[in-house]
Amino acid sequence: MPDLAIVLPSVLNGLTTGALYALVALGLTLIYGVLHIINFAHGALLMLALYGVYFLNTVLGVDPYVALFIVPPVMFAIGYTLQRLVITKASHGRDENILLVTLGLAIIIENLALMGFRSDTRIIDTPYSFEVFEILGTFIPQPKVYAFIGAVVTAGLFWLVINKTDLGRAIRALAKEPKGARLVGINTNHVFAMSFGLGVACLGVAACLLLPTYYVSPHVGQGFVLVAFTIVVLGGMGSFVGALLGGLIIGVVEALGGLFLGESLGQIGIFVIFIVVLIFRPTGLLGHKV
Amino acid sequence: MRQLALLVALFAALAVAPIFIHSAVWMNLIIMVLYAALLGQAWNILGGYGGQFSFGHAAFFGTGAYTIAVLQVQLGINPWVGLVAGGMLAMLVAAFIGFSTFRYGLKGSYFALITLAFAEVLRILSNSVPFTGAGVGLLIELNPSAANMQFVDKASYFWLLLAITFIAFLTVWWIGNSRFGAQLMAVRDNEDAARALGVDPFKVKMSAILLSGLFSGLAGCFYAQYFLYLDPSIAYGSSVSVESLLVPIVGGLGTLFGPLFGAIALHTLSEVTRSVIGDLPGASLVLYGILLVLVILFSPRGLSGLINSLTGRVPASKKKEENNG
């Protein structure tokens, strides 16, 4: 049994990564909960947001945390437009078509990035990249702590929007009973697109919080996308609290897996959880019967 | 019957093609088209006829490819034995995935996700264990002879592939004209109604995934012998899974010749782009993605559907459906 002094930093690191995973998963779960589609373009859109933050920083010198006021609104607009112009038009009454269209979008976005930016891995340099906080006797990089706080605050804001605003009420109505929602005068197309936009805006926030300690490359999203799916499935599709809890669990599992099994095999824990949950409890830890 | 005659005639014509085509470049292109048609047809059995959309057919493909390669490189076992073993192991993986998902009635998005996750697990495993050569990959020693399933001329590879592909197409013809196929399509169109009529959806879907896995695995075996090199991202990466589903969707889901149309269309497209804009990384995949989105937006039944509607050969039931929709 390894020393607590090794395990504790791992767990704390896992929690900070997990919070960001949770943020990515939050967008995915909102889109699933309302639109009942799995957005396979989620990872590609995260990658796009990361490039946005990267270029804002390297070309215009915008700090990633200042970019929080720029990137998420832009991502929101992209999400809204995609849903309005492409995704709704693709369904032809079958969910499989939406699945495929988002996969197609993911392929397009990822490979456009590959064409435009090559497969180079890029990082940004901030004055606080290597600063640390001392927490419980272990050192955690400052940006990771900010990311954790940012993720929690965003999740809180999300909760407020969903539970306390008219938009949130419309979104919840649509998730429960689309026909009924239309009958009481909710503009379903608009609300669908708003949900999609909000889900994608989450990625913008995640990108700003992520980049100071992470990197960006055209395929960076792929790693996140399965992790985010796992979290959503683990927490229960469409459940917000589930996404947060799932994110933290997965973050810790990944960190401990990496510690005990090595970097490459460590990820396998995530997928094992994923497959086991899908098979034995497809509604997730906190999900309701779909 | 007319379809069967057409199928046999087409493959007979293809079989004599190498006599007239001496350019290795052209032979290579034809082989790649045929290989794509095989991959696509394998996916079509489960996705097109069975309605279960897999996003992780690389799990079967890679298992077939690694089986034939590992047996040769690590154990010195003949590739002809490896071909059989590769097909069987791919079916075993298919049985495992099918059993664990269909038993609990998982379908739609869940099925797509779980297949994707299985392919990822296998990719990570093959990246970590020593006998697959991990990240470095496996190089099959060059030693051309028919006994080693390695050929100097492209024509012999072509005939090997043609034989496998012919069996796959025959199987799909049989599915389209048999009791089993009728049950499979019934489950695809309405699982509850099919069950009410006495069809066992679990059994039918299991058979479909086994067949699908078998042909995908055989395609993997061919790939390994043709290129003599494998690594985890070739074998279990997402590009095989994407190509598998793209080919039949572009060509026409649940049709016998759809995967062939799709394979021809996709390869023509990627060759043309390569000659126009050069070998830019990702360029052909961008086009594949655009094609996928366009097909789903404007012609959900693929090229076959497009051809049928242009020539006015739309089945009465489909016409009704369109008028209603």
Coordinates of C-alpha atoms in Angstrom, one line a residue:
Chain A
M1 CA 0.0 0.0 0.0
P2 CA 1.6 3.3 -1.1
D3 CA 2.0 6.1 1.3
L4 CA -0.8 8.5 1.9
A5 CA 1.7 11.3 0.9
I6 CA 1.5 10.0 -2.7
V7 CA -2.1 9.1 -2.8
L8 CA -3.4 12.4 -1.4
P9 CA -1.9 14.7 -4.1
S10 CA -3.2 12.2 -6.6
V11 CA -6.7 12.5 -5.2
L12 CA -6.6 16.3 -5.1
N13 CA -5.3 16.4 -8.6
G14 CA -8.0 14.1 -9.7
L15 CA -10.6 16.3 -8.1
T16 CA -9.4 19.4 -9.9
T17 CA -9.3 17.5 -13.3
G18 CA -12.6 15.9 -12.4
A19 CA -14.3 19.3 -12.0
L20 CA -13.3 20.2 -15.5
Y21 CA -14.5 16.9 -16.8
A22 CA -17.8 17.6 -15.0
L23 CA -18.1 20.9 -16.8
V24 CA -17.6 19.3 -20.2
A25 CA -20.1 16.6 -19.1
L26 CA -22.6 19.2 -17.9
G27 CA -23.0 20.5 -21.4
L28 CA -23.4 17.0 -22.8
T29 CA -26.0 16.1 -20.2
L30 CA -28.0 19.2 -20.8
I31 CA -28.1 18.5 -24.5
Y32 CA -29.0 14.9 -23.9
G33 CA -31.6 15.7 -21.3
V34 CA -33.5 18.1 -23.5
L35 CA -32.9 17.0 -27.0
H36 CA -32.4 13.3 -26.3
I37 CA -29.4 13.2 -28.6
I38 CA -25.8 12.4 -27.9
N39 CA -23.7 15.1 -29.2
F40 CA -20.7 13.4 -30.8
A41 CA -19.3 16.8 -31.9
H42 CA -18.8 17.7 -28.2
G43 CA -15.1 16.9 -28.2
A44 CA -14.5 18.6 -31.5
L45 CA -16.2 21.8 -30.2
L46 CA -14.1 21.7 -27.1
M47 CA -11.1 21.6 -29.2
L48 CA -12.3 24.6 -31.2
A49 CA -12.8 26.5 -28.0
L50 CA -9.3 25.6 -26.9
Y51 CA -7.9 27.0 -30.1
G52 CA -10.0 30.1 -29.6
V53 CA -8.4 30.6 -26.2
Y54 CA -5.0 29.8 -27.5
F55 CA -5.1 32.3 -30.3
L56 CA -6.7 35.0 -28.2
N57 CA -3.7 34.5 -25.9
T58 CA -0.9 34.2 -28.4
V59 CA -2.0 36.7 -31.0
L60 CA -3.9 39.3 -28.9
G61 CA -2.3 38.7 -25.5
V62 CA -5.7 38.0 -23.9
D63 CA -5.4 36.2 -20.6
P64 CA -7.3 32.9 -20.5
Y65 CA -9.4 34.1 -17.6
V66 CA -10.3 37.3 -19.4
A67 CA -11.2 35.1 -22.4
L68 CA -14.0 33.8 -20.1
F69 CA -15.9 36.8 -21.2
I70 CA -15.3 36.2 -24.9
V71 CA -15.1 32.5 -25.7
P72 CA -18.2 31.1 -24.0
P73 CA -20.6 33.6 -25.8
V74 CA -19.0 32.8 -29.1
M75 CA -19.3 29.1 -28.5
F76 CA -22.9 29.7 -27.5
A77 CA -23.5 31.4 -30.9
I78 CA -21.9 28.5 -32.7
G79 CA -23.9 25.9 -30.8
Y80 CA -27.2 27.8 -31.4
T81 CA -26.5 28.2 -35.1
L82 CA -25.4 24.5 -35.6
Q83 CA -28.6 23.3 -33.9
R84 CA -30.8 25.6 -35.8
L85 CA -29.3 25.2 -39.3
V86 CA -28.0 21.6 -39.3
I87 CA -29.0 19.3 -36.5
T88 CA -32.7 19.8 -36.4
K89 CA -32.9 19.5 -40.2
A90 CA -31.1 16.2 -40.1
S91 CA -33.4 14.1 -38.0
H92 CA -36.1 13.1 -40.5
G93 CA -37.8 11.7 -37.4
R94 CA -35.0 9.3 -36.4
D95 CA -32.6 9.8 -33.6
E96 CA -29.9 7.8 -35.3
N97 CA -29.7 10.5 -38.0
I98 CA -28.9 13.1 -35.4
L99 CA -26.2 10.8 -33.9
L100 CA -24.6 10.5 -37.4
V101 CA -24.8 14.2 -38.2
T102 CA -23.0 15.2 -35.0
L103 CA -20.4 12.5 -35.8
G104 CA -20.1 14.1 -39.3
L105 CA -19.7 17.5 -37.7
A106 CA -17.0 16.2 -35.4
I107 CA -15.1 14.7 -38.3
I108 CA -15.3 18.0 -40.3
I109 CA -14.2 20.2 -37.4
E110 CA -11.4 18.0 -36.3
N111 CA -9.9 17.6 -39.7
L112 CA -10.3 21.2 -40.6
A113 CA -8.3 22.0 -37.5
L114 CA -5.7 19.4 -38.7
M115 CA -5.5 21.0 -42.1
G116 CA -5.3 24.5 -40.7
F117 CA -3.1 24.1 -37.6
R118 CA -1.3 20.8 -38.3
S119 CA -1.1 18.2 -35.6
D120 CA 1.3 20.3 -33.4
T121 CA 0.7 20.2 -29.7
R122 CA 0.5 23.8 -28.5
I123 CA 0.6 25.3 -25.0
I124 CA 0.4 28.8 -23.7
D125 CA 2.6 30.5 -21.3
T126 CA 1.1 32.4 -18.4
P127 CA 2.8 34.0 -15.4
Y128 CA 0.9 31.7 -13.0
S129 CA 1.4 28.4 -14.9
F130 CA 3.9 27.2 -12.4
E131 CA 2.6 28.8 -9.3
V132 CA 1.3 26.5 -6.6
F133 CA -1.0 26.5 -3.6
E134 CA -0.2 24.4 -0.6
I135 CA -3.3 22.4 0.4
L136 CA -3.3 19.8 3.1
G137 CA 0.4 19.6 2.9
T138 CA 0.5 19.0 -0.8
F139 CA 1.2 21.3 -3.7
I140 CA -1.5 21.9 -6.3
P141 CA -0.8 24.2 -9.3
Q142 CA -2.8 27.5 -9.0
P143 CA -4.6 27.2 -12.3
K144 CA -6.0 23.9 -11.3
V145 CA -7.4 25.4 -8.1
Y146 CA -8.9 28.3 -10.2
A147 CA -10.3 25.7 -12.6
F148 CA -12.0 23.8 -9.7
I149 CA -13.6 27.0 -8.4
G150 CA -14.6 28.1 -11.9
A151 CA -16.2 24.8 -12.6
V152 CA -18.2 24.8 -9.4
V153 CA -19.3 28.4 -9.9
T154 CA -20.4 27.6 -13.5
A155 CA -22.3 24.6 -12.3
G156 CA -24.0 26.9 -9.8
L157 CA -24.9 29.4 -12.5
F158 CA -26.2 26.6 -14.6
W159 CA -28.4 25.4 -11.8
L160 CA -29.8 28.9 -11.4
V161 CA -30.6 29.3 -15.1
I162 CA -32.3 25.9 -15.2
N163 CA -34.3 26.3 -12.0
K164 CA -35.0 30.0 -11.6
T165 CA -35.5 31.5 -15.1
D166 CA -38.2 31.4 -17.7
L167 CA -35.8 29.9 -20.1
G168 CA -34.9 27.2 -17.6
R169 CA -38.6 26.4 -17.1
A170 CA -39.1 26.2 -20.8
I171 CA -36.1 23.9 -21.1
R172 CA -37.4 21.6 -18.4
A173 CA -40.9 21.6 -19.9
L174 CA -39.5 20.6 -23.3
A175 CA -37.3 17.9 -21.8
K176 CA -40.4 16.3 -20.1
E177 CA -43.1 16.7 -22.6
P178 CA -42.3 18.3 -26.0
K179 CA -45.8 18.2 -27.3
G180 CA -47.2 19.8 -24.2
A181 CA -44.6 22.5 -24.2
R182 CA -45.5 23.4 -27.8
L183 CA -49.2 23.5 -26.8
V184 CA -48.6 26.1 -24.1
G185 CA -46.8 28.3 -26.5
I186 CA -43.1 27.5 -26.1
N187 CA -41.1 28.1 -29.2
T188 CA -39.6 24.7 -29.3
N189 CA -37.0 25.3 -32.0
H190 CA -35.7 28.3 -30.2
V191 CA -35.5 26.6 -26.9
F192 CA -33.9 23.5 -28.4
A193 CA -31.2 25.7 -29.9
M194 CA -30.8 27.7 -26.7
S195 CA -30.2 24.4 -24.8
F196 CA -27.7 23.3 -27.4
G197 CA -26.0 26.7 -27.3
L198 CA -25.8 26.6 -23.5
G199 CA -24.3 23.1 -23.6
V200 CA -21.7 24.3 -26.0
A201 CA -21.0 27.5 -24.1
C202 CA -20.0 25.2 -21.1
L203 CA -17.2 24.0 -23.4
G204 CA -16.1 27.6 -23.8
V205 CA -15.8 28.0 -20.0
A206 CA -14.0 24.6 -19.7
A207 CA -11.6 25.6 -22.5
C208 CA -10.6 28.9 -20.7
L209 CA -10.1 27.1 -17.4
L210 CA -8.3 24.2 -19.0
L211 CA -5.7 25.7 -21.2
P212 CA -3.3 27.2 -18.5
T213 CA -2.5 23.7 -17.4
Y214 CA -3.2 21.7 -20.6
Y215 CA -2.4 21.7 -24.3
V216 CA -4.3 22.0 -27.5
S217 CA -4.0 19.8 -30.7
P218 CA -6.6 18.9 -33.3
H219 CA -7.3 15.6 -31.6
V220 CA -7.4 16.9 -28.0
G221 CA -11.2 16.6 -27.9
Q222 CA -11.3 12.8 -28.5
G223 CA -9.8 12.1 -25.2
F224 CA -12.4 14.2 -23.5
V225 CA -15.4 13.0 -25.4
L226 CA -15.4 9.4 -24.1
V227 CA -14.6 10.6 -20.6
A228 CA -17.5 13.0 -20.8
F229 CA -19.8 10.2 -22.1
T230 CA -18.7 8.0 -19.2
I231 CA -19.5 10.7 -16.7
V232 CA -22.9 11.4 -18.2
V233 CA -23.7 7.7 -18.2
L234 CA -22.3 7.2 -14.7
G235 CA -24.2 10.1 -13.3
G236 CA -27.4 9.3 -15.2
M237 CA -28.2 10.8 -18.6
G238 CA -29.7 14.3 -18.1
S239 CA -28.9 14.6 -14.4
F240 CA -26.9 17.7 -13.5
V241 CA -25.9 16.6 -10.0
G242 CA -25.0 13.3 -11.5
A243 CA -22.7 14.9 -14.0
L244 CA -20.9 16.8 -11.2
L245 CA -20.6 13.7 -9.0
G246 CA -19.6 11.6 -12.0
G247 CA -17.0 14.1 -13.1
L248 CA -15.3 14.1 -9.7
I249 CA -15.4 10.3 -9.4
I250 CA -13.9 9.8 -12.9
G251 CA -11.2 12.4 -12.2
V252 CA -10.1 10.6 -9.1
V253 CA -10.3 7.2 -10.7
E254 CA -8.2 8.4 -13.6
A255 CA -5.6 9.9 -11.2
L256 CA -5.4 6.8 -9.1
G257 CA -5.4 4.5 -12.1
G258 CA -2.5 6.4 -13.5
L259 CA -0.7 6.2 -10.2
F260 CA -1.1 2.4 -9.8
L261 CA -1.2 1.1 -13.4
G262 CA 0.9 3.7 -15.3
E263 CA -0.1 6.5 -17.6
S264 CA -1.2 4.4 -20.6
L265 CA -3.1 1.6 -18.9
G266 CA -4.5 3.9 -16.2
Q267 CA -7.2 5.2 -18.5
I268 CA -8.7 1.8 -18.8
G269 CA -10.4 2.2 -15.4
I270 CA -12.6 4.9 -16.9
F271 CA -13.8 2.6 -19.7
V272 CA -14.3 -0.3 -17.5
I273 CA -16.6 1.8 -15.3
F274 CA -18.3 3.0 -18.5
I275 CA -19.0 -0.4 -19.8
V276 CA -20.0 -1.9 -16.4
V277 CA -22.4 1.0 -15.8
L278 CA -23.9 0.9 -19.3
I279 CA -24.6 -2.8 -19.0
F280 CA -25.8 -3.1 -15.4
R281 CA -27.2 0.3 -14.6
P282 CA -27.8 2.2 -17.8
T283 CA -29.9 4.8 -16.0
G284 CA -26.7 5.8 -14.0
L285 CA -26.3 6.5 -10.3
L286 CA -28.8 9.3 -10.1
G287 CA -30.7 9.0 -13.4
H288 CA -34.4 8.3 -13.6
K289 CA -35.9 5.8 -15.9
V290 CA -35.9 7.3 -19.4
Chain B
M1 CA -33.1 -13.7 -58.2
R2 CA -32.3 -10.9 -60.6
Q3 CA -30.1 -9.4 -57.9
L4 CA -28.3 -12.6 -57.4
A5 CA -27.6 -12.9 -61.2
L6 CA -26.4 -9.3 -61.2
L7 CA -24.1 -10.0 -58.2
V8 CA -22.6 -13.1 -59.7
A9 CA -22.1 -11.4 -63.0
L10 CA -20.4 -8.4 -61.4
F11 CA -18.0 -10.5 -59.4
A12 CA -17.2 -12.7 -62.4
A13 CA -16.4 -9.6 -64.4
L14 CA -14.2 -8.3 -61.5
A15 CA -12.4 -11.6 -61.3
V16 CA -11.1 -11.3 -64.8
A17 CA -10.2 -7.6 -64.4
P18 CA -6.5 -8.2 -63.4
I19 CA -5.9 -9.8 -66.8
F20 CA -6.6 -6.5 -68.5
I21 CA -5.3 -4.1 -65.8
H22 CA -1.5 -4.2 -65.5
S23 CA -1.0 -0.9 -63.7
A24 CA -0.1 -1.5 -60.0
V25 CA -1.6 1.9 -59.2
W26 CA -4.9 1.0 -60.6
M27 CA -4.9 -2.5 -59.1
N28 CA -4.2 -0.9 -55.7
L29 CA -7.1 1.5 -56.1
I30 CA -9.4 -1.3 -57.0
I31 CA -8.2 -3.3 -54.0
M32 CA -8.8 -0.4 -51.7
V33 CA -12.3 0.1 -53.1
L34 CA -13.2 -3.5 -52.7
Y35 CA -11.7 -3.5 -49.2
A36 CA -13.9 -0.5 -48.3
A37 CA -16.9 -2.3 -49.7
L38 CA -16.1 -5.3 -47.5
L39 CA -15.8 -3.2 -44.4
G40 CA -19.0 -1.4 -45.3
Q41 CA -20.9 -4.5 -46.1
A42 CA -19.9 -6.0 -42.7
W43 CA -21.3 -2.8 -41.0
N44 CA -24.4 -2.9 -43.2
I45 CA -25.4 -6.3 -41.9
L46 CA -25.8 -5.0 -38.4
G47 CA -26.5 -1.3 -39.1
G48 CA -28.4 -1.4 -42.3
Y49 CA -30.4 -4.6 -41.9
G50 CA -30.4 -4.7 -38.2
G51 CA -30.7 -1.0 -37.4
Q52 CA -28.0 -1.2 -34.7
F53 CA -25.6 1.6 -35.4
S54 CA -22.1 0.7 -34.2
F55 CA -19.5 3.4 -33.8
G56 CA -16.8 0.9 -32.9
H57 CA -16.5 -1.7 -35.7
A58 CA -12.7 -1.3 -35.2
A59 CA -13.1 -3.6 -32.3
F60 CA -13.8 -6.5 -34.7
F61 CA -11.5 -5.3 -37.5
G62 CA -8.6 -4.8 -35.1
T63 CA -9.1 -8.2 -33.4
G64 CA -9.0 -9.9 -36.8
A65 CA -5.9 -8.0 -37.9
Y66 CA -4.0 -8.5 -34.6
T67 CA -4.9 -12.2 -34.5
I68 CA -3.4 -13.0 -37.9
A69 CA -0.4 -10.8 -37.2
V70 CA 0.4 -11.9 -33.6
L71 CA 0.0 -15.6 -34.6
Q72 CA 2.6 -15.1 -37.3
V73 CA 5.1 -12.9 -35.6
Q74 CA 5.0 -14.3 -32.1
L75 CA 4.1 -17.9 -32.6
G76 CA 5.0 -18.6 -36.2
I77 CA 1.6 -19.9 -37.1
N78 CA 0.6 -19.9 -40.8
P79 CA -1.6 -16.9 -41.9
W80 CA -4.2 -19.2 -43.5
V81 CA -4.8 -20.6 -40.1
G82 CA -4.6 -17.0 -38.8
L83 CA -7.3 -16.0 -41.2
V84 CA -9.7 -18.5 -39.7
A85 CA -8.6 -17.7 -36.2
G86 CA -9.0 -14.0 -36.9
G87 CA -12.5 -14.4 -38.1
M88 CA -13.4 -16.6 -35.1
L89 CA -11.9 -14.2 -32.5
A90 CA -13.6 -11.2 -34.1
M91 CA -16.9 -13.2 -33.7
L92 CA -16.0 -13.8 -30.1
V93 CA -15.6 -10.1 -29.5
A94 CA -18.9 -9.6 -31.3
A95 CA -20.6 -12.2 -29.2
F96 CA -19.3 -10.5 -26.0
I97 CA -20.4 -7.0 -27.1
G98 CA -23.7 -8.3 -28.4
F99 CA -24.5 -10.4 -25.4
S100 CA -23.7 -7.7 -22.9
T101 CA -25.7 -5.0 -24.8
F102 CA -28.7 -6.8 -26.5
R103 CA -29.5 -8.8 -23.4
Y104 CA -30.3 -5.6 -21.6
G105 CA -32.1 -4.2 -24.6
L106 CA -29.6 -1.4 -25.0
K107 CA -30.0 0.3 -28.4
G108 CA -29.7 3.6 -30.2
S109 CA -27.2 6.0 -28.6
Y110 CA -26.3 3.5 -25.9
F111 CA -25.3 0.9 -28.4
A112 CA -23.2 3.4 -30.4
L113 CA -21.5 4.5 -27.2
I114 CA -20.8 1.0 -25.9
T115 CA -19.3 -0.2 -29.2
L116 CA -17.1 2.9 -29.3
A117 CA -16.0 2.3 -25.7
F118 CA -15.1 -1.4 -26.4
A119 CA -12.9 -0.3 -29.4
E120 CA -11.2 2.2 -27.1
V121 CA -10.6 -0.4 -24.4
L122 CA -9.0 -2.7 -26.9
R123 CA -6.9 0.1 -28.3
I124 CA -5.5 0.9 -24.9
L125 CA -4.9 -2.7 -24.1
S126 CA -3.1 -3.3 -27.4
N127 CA -1.1 -0.2 -26.6
S128 CA 0.0 -1.6 -23.3
V129 CA 0.6 -5.4 -23.6
P130 CA 3.9 -6.6 -25.1
F131 CA 2.7 -9.3 -27.5
T132 CA 1.0 -6.7 -29.8
G133 CA 4.3 -4.8 -29.9
A134 CA 2.5 -2.0 -27.9
G135 CA 2.9 1.5 -29.4
V136 CA 5.7 0.5 -31.7
G137 CA 3.4 -1.9 -33.6
L138 CA 3.9 -5.2 -35.3
L139 CA 5.9 -5.7 -38.5
I140 CA 5.1 -9.0 -40.3
E141 CA 8.2 -10.3 -41.9
L142 CA 8.3 -10.1 -45.7
N143 CA 8.4 -13.6 -47.2
P144 CA 6.2 -13.8 -50.3
S145 CA 4.7 -17.1 -51.1
A146 CA 1.2 -18.4 -51.4
A147 CA 1.6 -20.5 -48.3
N148 CA 2.5 -17.3 -46.4
M149 CA -0.5 -15.4 -47.9
Q150 CA 2.0 -12.8 -49.2
F151 CA 2.1 -12.1 -52.9
V152 CA 4.4 -10.2 -55.2
D153 CA 1.7 -9.3 -57.6
K154 CA -1.4 -7.3 -56.7
A155 CA -3.7 -9.6 -58.6
S156 CA -3.3 -12.4 -56.1
Y157 CA -4.2 -10.1 -53.2
F158 CA -7.1 -8.9 -55.3
W159 CA -8.4 -12.4 -55.9
L160 CA -8.1 -13.3 -52.2
L161 CA -10.0 -10.1 -51.3
L162 CA -12.6 -10.7 -54.0
A163 CA -13.3 -14.1 -52.7
I164 CA -13.9 -12.8 -49.1
T165 CA -16.0 -9.9 -50.4
F166 CA -18.0 -12.2 -52.6
I167 CA -18.9 -14.4 -49.6
A168 CA -19.9 -11.2 -47.7
F169 CA -22.1 -10.0 -50.5
L170 CA -23.7 -13.4 -50.9
T171 CA -24.4 -13.5 -47.2
V172 CA -26.1 -10.1 -47.5
W173 CA -28.1 -11.3 -50.5
W174 CA -29.2 -14.3 -48.5
I175 CA -30.2 -11.9 -45.6
G176 CA -32.3 -9.9 -48.0
N177 CA -34.1 -13.1 -49.2
S178 CA -34.4 -15.3 -46.2
R179 CA -36.6 -15.8 -43.2
F180 CA -33.8 -14.7 -40.9
G181 CA -33.4 -11.5 -42.9
A182 CA -37.1 -10.8 -42.7
Q183 CA -37.0 -11.2 -39.0
L184 CA -33.9 -9.0 -38.7
M185 CA -35.6 -6.2 -40.7
A186 CA -38.8 -6.6 -38.6
V187 CA -36.8 -6.1 -35.5
R188 CA -35.1 -3.0 -37.0
D189 CA -38.4 -1.5 -38.0
N190 CA -40.4 -2.3 -34.9
E191 CA -38.9 -4.4 -32.2
D192 CA -42.1 -4.7 -30.1
A193 CA -44.3 -5.7 -33.0
A194 CA -41.7 -8.2 -34.1
R195 CA -41.7 -9.8 -30.7
A196 CA -45.4 -9.9 -30.7
L197 CA -45.2 -12.0 -33.8
G198 CA -43.0 -14.5 -32.2
V199 CA -39.6 -13.2 -33.3
D200 CA -36.8 -13.4 -30.7
P201 CA -35.1 -10.0 -31.1
F202 CA -32.1 -11.0 -28.9
K203 CA -31.4 -14.1 -31.0
V204 CA -31.8 -12.2 -34.3
K205 CA -29.6 -9.3 -33.3
M206 CA -26.9 -11.7 -31.9
S207 CA -26.8 -13.5 -35.3
A208 CA -26.5 -10.2 -37.1
I209 CA -23.6 -8.9 -34.9
L210 CA -21.8 -12.2 -35.2
L211 CA -21.9 -12.1 -39.0
S212 CA -21.0 -8.4 -39.0
G213 CA -18.1 -9.1 -36.7
L214 CA -16.9 -12.0 -38.8
F215 CA -16.6 -10.0 -42.0
S216 CA -15.1 -7.0 -40.3
G217 CA -12.5 -9.3 -38.7
L218 CA -11.7 -10.9 -42.1
A219 CA -11.3 -7.4 -43.5
G220 CA -8.8 -6.8 -40.7
C221 CA -6.9 -10.0 -41.6
F222 CA -6.6 -8.9 -45.2
Y223 CA -5.4 -5.5 -44.1
A224 CA -2.7 -7.0 -42.0
Q225 CA -1.5 -9.3 -44.8
Y226 CA -1.6 -6.5 -47.4
F227 CA 0.2 -3.8 -45.5
L228 CA 2.3 -6.2 -43.3
Y229 CA 2.2 -3.6 -40.5
L230 CA -0.2 -2.9 -37.6
D231 CA -0.3 -0.5 -34.6
P232 CA -3.0 0.2 -32.0
S233 CA -4.4 3.3 -33.8
I234 CA -4.5 1.6 -37.2
A235 CA -6.2 -1.5 -35.8
Y236 CA -8.5 0.0 -33.1
G237 CA -8.5 3.7 -34.0
S238 CA -11.7 5.6 -34.9
S239 CA -10.9 5.9 -38.7
V240 CA -11.8 2.2 -39.4
S241 CA -15.0 2.6 -37.4
V242 CA -15.9 5.8 -39.3
E243 CA -15.1 4.3 -42.7
S244 CA -17.2 1.2 -41.9
L245 CA -20.3 3.2 -41.3
L246 CA -19.7 5.9 -43.8
V247 CA -19.5 3.5 -46.8
P248 CA -23.0 2.0 -46.4
I249 CA -24.6 5.2 -45.3
V250 CA -23.3 7.1 -48.3
G251 CA -24.1 4.2 -50.6
G252 CA -27.5 3.2 -49.2
L253 CA -28.3 1.6 -45.9
G254 CA -29.8 -1.9 -45.9
T255 CA -29.3 -2.5 -49.6
L256 CA -27.2 -5.2 -51.2
F257 CA -25.2 -2.9 -53.5
G258 CA -25.2 0.2 -51.3
P259 CA -21.7 -0.5 -49.8
L260 CA -20.3 -1.0 -53.3
F261 CA -21.6 2.4 -54.5
G262 CA -20.5 4.0 -51.2
A263 CA -17.0 2.6 -51.6
I264 CA -16.6 3.7 -55.2
A265 CA -18.0 7.2 -54.4
L266 CA -15.8 7.7 -51.3
H267 CA -12.6 6.6 -53.0
T268 CA -13.3 8.5 -56.2
L269 CA -13.8 11.6 -54.0
S270 CA -10.6 11.1 -52.1
E271 CA -8.6 10.4 -55.2
V272 CA -9.9 13.5 -56.9
T273 CA -9.2 15.7 -53.9
R274 CA -5.7 14.3 -53.6
S275 CA -5.0 15.1 -57.2
V276 CA -6.5 18.6 -56.9
I277 CA -5.2 19.9 -53.6
G278 CA -2.4 17.4 -52.9
D279 CA -1.8 15.3 -49.8
L280 CA -3.0 17.7 -47.2
P281 CA -3.5 15.8 -43.9
G282 CA -7.2 15.6 -43.0
A283 CA -8.5 16.9 -46.3
S284 CA -10.1 13.7 -47.5
L285 CA -11.7 13.2 -44.0
V286 CA -13.2 16.7 -44.1
L287 CA -14.8 15.8 -47.4
Y288 CA -16.0 12.5 -45.9
G289 CA -17.6 14.4 -43.0
I290 CA -19.2 16.9 -45.3
L291 CA -20.5 14.0 -47.4
L292 CA -21.9 12.3 -44.4
V293 CA -23.8 15.4 -43.3
L294 CA -25.1 16.2 -46.8
V295 CA -26.3 12.6 -47.3
I296 CA -28.2 12.6 -44.0
L297 CA -29.6 16.1 -44.7
F298 CA -30.7 15.5 -48.2
S299 CA -30.8 11.8 -49.1
P300 CA -31.1 9.7 -46.0
R301 CA -31.3 6.6 -48.1
G302 CA -27.9 7.2 -49.6
L303 CA -26.8 7.0 -53.3
S304 CA -29.1 4.0 -53.9
G305 CA -32.0 6.0 -52.7
L306 CA -31.0 8.9 -54.9
I307 CA -30.6 6.7 -58.0
N308 CA -33.9 5.0 -57.3
S309 CA -35.7 8.3 -57.0
L310 CA -34.1 9.7 -60.1
T311 CA -35.1 6.7 -62.1
G312 CA -38.5 6.6 -60.5
R313 CA -38.0 3.2 -59.0
V314 CA -39.3 4.0 -55.5
P315 CA -41.1 1.1 -53.8
A316 CA -44.8 1.8 -53.3
S317 CA -44.5 1.6 -49.5
K318 CA -41.6 4.1 -49.4
K319 CA -43.6 6.5 -51.6
K320 CA -46.5 6.5 -49.2
E321 CA -44.1 7.1 -46.3
E322 CA -42.6 10.1 -48.1
N323 CA -46.0 11.5 -48.8
N324 CA -47.0 11.2 -45.2
G325 CA -43.7 12.6 -43.9

